[in-house]
Short mmCIF file of C-alpha atoms in Angstrom, two decimals:
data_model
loop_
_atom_site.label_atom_id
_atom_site.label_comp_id
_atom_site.label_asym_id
_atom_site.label_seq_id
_atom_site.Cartn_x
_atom_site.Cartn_y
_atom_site.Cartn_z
CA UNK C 1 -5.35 -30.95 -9.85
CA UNK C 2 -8.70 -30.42 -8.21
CA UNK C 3 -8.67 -26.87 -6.96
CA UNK C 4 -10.89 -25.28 -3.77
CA UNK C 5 -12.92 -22.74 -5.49
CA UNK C 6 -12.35 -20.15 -2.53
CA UNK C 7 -8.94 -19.59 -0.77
CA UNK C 8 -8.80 -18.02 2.35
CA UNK C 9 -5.59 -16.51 3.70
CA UNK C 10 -4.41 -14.78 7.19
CA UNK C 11 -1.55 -13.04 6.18
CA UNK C 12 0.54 -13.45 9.56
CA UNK C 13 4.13 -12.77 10.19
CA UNK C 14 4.58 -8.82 9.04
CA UNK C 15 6.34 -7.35 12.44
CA UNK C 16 7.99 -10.67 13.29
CA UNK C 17 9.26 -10.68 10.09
CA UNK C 18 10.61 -7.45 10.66
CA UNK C 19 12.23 -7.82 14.26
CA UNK C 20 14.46 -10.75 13.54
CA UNK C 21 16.05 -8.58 10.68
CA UNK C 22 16.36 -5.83 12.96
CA UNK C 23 13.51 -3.79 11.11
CA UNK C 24 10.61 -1.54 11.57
CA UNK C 25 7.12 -3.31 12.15
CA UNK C 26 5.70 -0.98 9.19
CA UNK C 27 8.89 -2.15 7.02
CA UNK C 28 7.23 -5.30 7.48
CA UNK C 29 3.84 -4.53 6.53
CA UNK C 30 5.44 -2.57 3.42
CA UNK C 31 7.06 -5.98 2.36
CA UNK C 32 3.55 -7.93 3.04
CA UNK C 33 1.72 -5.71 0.77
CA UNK C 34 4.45 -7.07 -2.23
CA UNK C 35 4.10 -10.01 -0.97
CA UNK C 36 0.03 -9.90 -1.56
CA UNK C 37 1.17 -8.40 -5.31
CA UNK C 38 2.52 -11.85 -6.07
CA UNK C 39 0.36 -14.41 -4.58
CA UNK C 40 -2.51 -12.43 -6.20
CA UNK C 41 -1.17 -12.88 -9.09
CA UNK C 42 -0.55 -16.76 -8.81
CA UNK C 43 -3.24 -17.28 -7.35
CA UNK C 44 -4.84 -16.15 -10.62
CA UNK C 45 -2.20 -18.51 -12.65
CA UNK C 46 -3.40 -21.46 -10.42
CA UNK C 47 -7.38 -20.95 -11.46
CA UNK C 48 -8.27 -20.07 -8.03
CA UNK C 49 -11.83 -18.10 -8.33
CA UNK C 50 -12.21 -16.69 -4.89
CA UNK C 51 -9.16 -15.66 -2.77
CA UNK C 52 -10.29 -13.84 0.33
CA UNK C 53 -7.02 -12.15 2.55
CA UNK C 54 -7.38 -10.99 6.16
CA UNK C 55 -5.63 -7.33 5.98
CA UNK C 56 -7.15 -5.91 8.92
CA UNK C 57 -9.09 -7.43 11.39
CA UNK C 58 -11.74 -5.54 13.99
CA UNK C 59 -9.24 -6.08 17.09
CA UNK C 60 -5.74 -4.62 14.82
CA UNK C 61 -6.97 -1.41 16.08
CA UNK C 62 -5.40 -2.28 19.69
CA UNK C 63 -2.18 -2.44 17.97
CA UNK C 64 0.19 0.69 18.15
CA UNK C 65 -1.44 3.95 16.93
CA UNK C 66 1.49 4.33 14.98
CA UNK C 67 1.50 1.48 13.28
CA UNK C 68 -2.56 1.58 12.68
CA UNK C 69 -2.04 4.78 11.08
CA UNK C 70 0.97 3.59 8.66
CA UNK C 71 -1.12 0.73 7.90
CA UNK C 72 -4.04 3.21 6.36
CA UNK C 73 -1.68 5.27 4.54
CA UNK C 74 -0.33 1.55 2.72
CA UNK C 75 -3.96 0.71 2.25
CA UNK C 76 -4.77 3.78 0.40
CA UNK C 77 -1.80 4.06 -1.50
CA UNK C 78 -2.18 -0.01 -2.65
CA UNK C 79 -5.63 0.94 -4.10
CA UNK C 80 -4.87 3.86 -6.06
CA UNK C 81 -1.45 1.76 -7.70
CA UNK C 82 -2.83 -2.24 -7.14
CA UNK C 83 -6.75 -0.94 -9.25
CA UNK C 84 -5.50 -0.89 -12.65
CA UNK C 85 -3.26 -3.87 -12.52
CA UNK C 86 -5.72 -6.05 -10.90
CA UNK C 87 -8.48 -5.15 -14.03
CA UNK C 88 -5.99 -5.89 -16.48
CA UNK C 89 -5.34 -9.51 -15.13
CA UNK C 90 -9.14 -10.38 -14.92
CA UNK C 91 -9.34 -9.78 -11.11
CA UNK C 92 -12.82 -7.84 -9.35
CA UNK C 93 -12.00 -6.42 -5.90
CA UNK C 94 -14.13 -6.70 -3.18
CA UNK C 95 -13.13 -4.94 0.00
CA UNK C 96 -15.09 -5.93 2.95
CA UNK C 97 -15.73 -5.43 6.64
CA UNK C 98 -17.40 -2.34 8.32
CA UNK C 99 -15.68 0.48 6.25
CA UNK C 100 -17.39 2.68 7.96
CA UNK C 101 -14.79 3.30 10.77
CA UNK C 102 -12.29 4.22 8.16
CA UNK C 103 -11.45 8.05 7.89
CA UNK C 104 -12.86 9.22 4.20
CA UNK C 105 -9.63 9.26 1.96
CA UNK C 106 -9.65 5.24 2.70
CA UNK C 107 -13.08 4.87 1.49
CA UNK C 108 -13.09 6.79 -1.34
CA UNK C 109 -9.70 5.11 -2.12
CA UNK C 110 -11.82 1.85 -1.28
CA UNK C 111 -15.19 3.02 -3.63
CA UNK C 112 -12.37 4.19 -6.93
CA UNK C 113 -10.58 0.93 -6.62
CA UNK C 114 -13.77 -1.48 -6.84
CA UNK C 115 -15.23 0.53 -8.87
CA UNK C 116 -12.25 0.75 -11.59
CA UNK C 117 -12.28 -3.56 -11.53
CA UNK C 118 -15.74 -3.63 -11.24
CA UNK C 119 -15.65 -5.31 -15.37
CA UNK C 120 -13.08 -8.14 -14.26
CA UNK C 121 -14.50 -11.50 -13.73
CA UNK C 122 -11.80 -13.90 -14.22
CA UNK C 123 -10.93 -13.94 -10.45
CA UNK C 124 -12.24 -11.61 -7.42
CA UNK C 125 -9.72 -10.56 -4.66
CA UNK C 126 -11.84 -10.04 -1.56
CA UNK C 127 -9.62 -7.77 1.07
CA UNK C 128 -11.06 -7.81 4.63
CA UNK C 129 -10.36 -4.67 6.45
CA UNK C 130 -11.99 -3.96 9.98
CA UNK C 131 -13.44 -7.73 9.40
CA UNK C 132 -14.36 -9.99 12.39
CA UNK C 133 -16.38 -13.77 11.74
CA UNK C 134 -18.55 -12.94 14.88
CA UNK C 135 -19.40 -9.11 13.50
CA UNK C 136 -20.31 -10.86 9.64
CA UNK C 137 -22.58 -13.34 11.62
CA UNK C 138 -24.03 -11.00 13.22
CA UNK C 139 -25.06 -8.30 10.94
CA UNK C 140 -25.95 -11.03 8.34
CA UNK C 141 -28.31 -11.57 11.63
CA UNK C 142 -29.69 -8.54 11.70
CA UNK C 143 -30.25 -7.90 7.58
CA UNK C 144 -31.97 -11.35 7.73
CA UNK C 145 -34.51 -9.98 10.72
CA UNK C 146 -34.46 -6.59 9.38
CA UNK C 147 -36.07 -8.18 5.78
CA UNK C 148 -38.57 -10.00 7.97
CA UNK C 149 -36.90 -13.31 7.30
CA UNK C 150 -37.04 -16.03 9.48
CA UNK C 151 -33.25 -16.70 11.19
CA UNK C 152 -32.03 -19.54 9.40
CA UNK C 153 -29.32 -21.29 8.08
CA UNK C 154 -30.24 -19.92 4.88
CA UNK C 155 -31.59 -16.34 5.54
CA UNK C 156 -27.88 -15.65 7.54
CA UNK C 157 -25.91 -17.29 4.83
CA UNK C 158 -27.84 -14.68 1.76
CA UNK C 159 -26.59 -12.24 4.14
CA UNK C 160 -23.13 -13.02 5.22
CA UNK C 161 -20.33 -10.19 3.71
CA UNK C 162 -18.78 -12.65 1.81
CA UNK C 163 -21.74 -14.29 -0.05
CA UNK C 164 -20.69 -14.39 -3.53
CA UNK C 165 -17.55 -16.19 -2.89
CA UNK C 166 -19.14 -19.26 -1.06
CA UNK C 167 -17.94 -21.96 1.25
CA UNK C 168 -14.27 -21.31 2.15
CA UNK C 169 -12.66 -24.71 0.91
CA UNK C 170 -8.98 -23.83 1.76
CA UNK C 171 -7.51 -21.54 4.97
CA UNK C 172 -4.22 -21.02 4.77
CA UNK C 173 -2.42 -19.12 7.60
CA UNK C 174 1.40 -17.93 7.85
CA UNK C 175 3.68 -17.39 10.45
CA UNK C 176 3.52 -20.10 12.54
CA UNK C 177 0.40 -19.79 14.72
CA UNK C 178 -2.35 -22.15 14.28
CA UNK C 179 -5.66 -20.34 14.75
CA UNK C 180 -8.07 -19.00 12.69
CA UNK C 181 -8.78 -15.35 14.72
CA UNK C 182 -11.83 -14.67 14.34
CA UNK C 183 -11.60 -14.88 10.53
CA UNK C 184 -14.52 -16.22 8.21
CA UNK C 185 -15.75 -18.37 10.81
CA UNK C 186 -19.40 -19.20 8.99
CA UNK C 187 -18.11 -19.99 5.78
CA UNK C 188 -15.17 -21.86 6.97
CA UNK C 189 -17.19 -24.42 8.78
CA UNK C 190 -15.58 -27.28 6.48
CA UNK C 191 -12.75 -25.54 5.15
CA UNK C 192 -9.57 -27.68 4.84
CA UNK C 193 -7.17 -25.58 7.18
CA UNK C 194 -3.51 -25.51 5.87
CA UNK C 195 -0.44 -23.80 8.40
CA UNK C 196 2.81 -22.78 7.04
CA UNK C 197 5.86 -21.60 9.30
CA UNK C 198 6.54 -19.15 6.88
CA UNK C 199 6.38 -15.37 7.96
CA UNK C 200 3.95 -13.77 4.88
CA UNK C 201 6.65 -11.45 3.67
CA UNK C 202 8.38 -14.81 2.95
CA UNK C 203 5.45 -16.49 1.42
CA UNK C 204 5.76 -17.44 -1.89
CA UNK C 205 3.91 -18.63 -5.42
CA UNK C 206 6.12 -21.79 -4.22
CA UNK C 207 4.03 -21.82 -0.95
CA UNK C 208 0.58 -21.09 -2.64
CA UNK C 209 1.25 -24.34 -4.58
CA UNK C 210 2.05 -26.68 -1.85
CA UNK C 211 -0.93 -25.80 -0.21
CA UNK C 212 -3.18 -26.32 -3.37
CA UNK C 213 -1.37 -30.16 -3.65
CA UNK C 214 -2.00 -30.70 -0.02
CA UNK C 215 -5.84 -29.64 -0.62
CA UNK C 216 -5.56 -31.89 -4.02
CA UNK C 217 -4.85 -34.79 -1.50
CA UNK C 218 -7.81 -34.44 0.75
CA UNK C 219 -10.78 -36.22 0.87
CA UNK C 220 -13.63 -34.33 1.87
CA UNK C 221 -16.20 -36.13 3.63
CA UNK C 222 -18.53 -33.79 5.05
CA UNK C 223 -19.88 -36.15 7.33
CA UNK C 224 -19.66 -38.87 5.11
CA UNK C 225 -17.75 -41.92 5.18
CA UNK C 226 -14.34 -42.68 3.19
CA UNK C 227 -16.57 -45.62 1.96
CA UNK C 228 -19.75 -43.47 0.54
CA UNK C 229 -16.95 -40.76 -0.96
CA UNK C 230 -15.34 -43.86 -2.78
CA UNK C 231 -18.65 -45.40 -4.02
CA UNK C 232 -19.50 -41.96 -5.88
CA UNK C 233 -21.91 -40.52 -3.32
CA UNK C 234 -19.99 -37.84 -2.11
CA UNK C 235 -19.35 -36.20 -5.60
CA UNK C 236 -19.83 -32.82 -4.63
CA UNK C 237 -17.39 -33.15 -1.23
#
């Protein structure tokens, strides 16, 4: 199977999840976080390299206060027990997005846990939190003027919060909606985009596996024909 080298996924679903079983929003969230546990962990199986999740975007902060607040307390708590496991199996984490909104037991909980995997290089986990595709383009903006570069494709790419992971090849969303919201919008200008009905808490290694077979099927053109793919000029689409 030929696999995309970076996965994207917007974890959607949590509190819907929840309210059809009668259920807490947070219980919801609690149940997504397992969820994460496993398709980590298969995603690693599958030989993805990059897998980037969307845990909290810059506009979740209009949600509930409640709910924001029991959604910091998981996040710390997933780092401290999630850092450990995640080194043994090979997997770096990255956490990005403007940390610096976060109250300071989050980012020290964010600083121990990528610090702890920092020696793992079989896979990296990248975890956006306070993340938004217009706020990376536009501080990858700013560093590139900032350096005294010229703005470019190029100079904003170096930048962008994500750089070491690449071009997104796969998005994968849950939960029925199909948008991407805000969500790696630069690198995911030729991403394959892949929409599952499935509420995340639902989502599983079964899932994750479809969607790599569907990507396995596609032929990437890049603004290529089907003929030039076929006659071996599009070898690296």
């Amino acid at each position: 199977m030929h696999l995309p080298n970076h996965v994207a996924v917007i974890m959607d679903g949590n509190g819907r999840w929840a309210k059809e079983r009668f259920l807490p929003r947070t219980e919801g969230h609690r149940r997504g976080v397992a969820t994460l546990r496993r398709i980590v962990e298969a995603a690693r199986r599958e030989g993805v390299k990059h897998l980037s999740v969307f845990a909290f975007s810059s506009e979740n902060w209009n949600r509930p206060g409640d709910e924001v607040q029991t959604l910091m307390k998981f996040f710390v708590k997933a780092l401290a027990q999630e850092a450990k496991p995640l080194l043994e199996n090979g997997i770096r984490l990255h956490v990005v997005g403007d940390v610096a909104a976060f109250d300071g037991k989050l980012r020290e909980a964010i600083a121990q846990a990528e610090q702890i995997t920092a020696p793992a290089s079989a896979m990296t986990l990248n975890v956006l939190m306070n993340y938004g595709g217009r706020w990376d383009i536009a501080q990858a903006a700013r560093a590139a003027a900032a350096a005294g570069e010229p703005i470019t494709e190029e100079s904003i790419g170096k930048h962008l919060a994500l750089s070491w992971a690449g071009p997104v090849d796969l998005m994968i969303r849950t939960g029925g909606e199909k948008r991407i919201s805000n969500f790696i919008l630069w690198q995911a200008a030729y991403a394959e985009l892949w929409f599952s009905d499935v509420y995340w808490p639902q989502f599983g290694p079964e899932h994750l596996h479809e969607a790599l077979e569907w990507y396995d099927g596609r032929e990437r053109r890049f603004g290529k024909t089907s003929e030039q793919i076929q006659a071996g000029e599009g070898e690296n689409a």
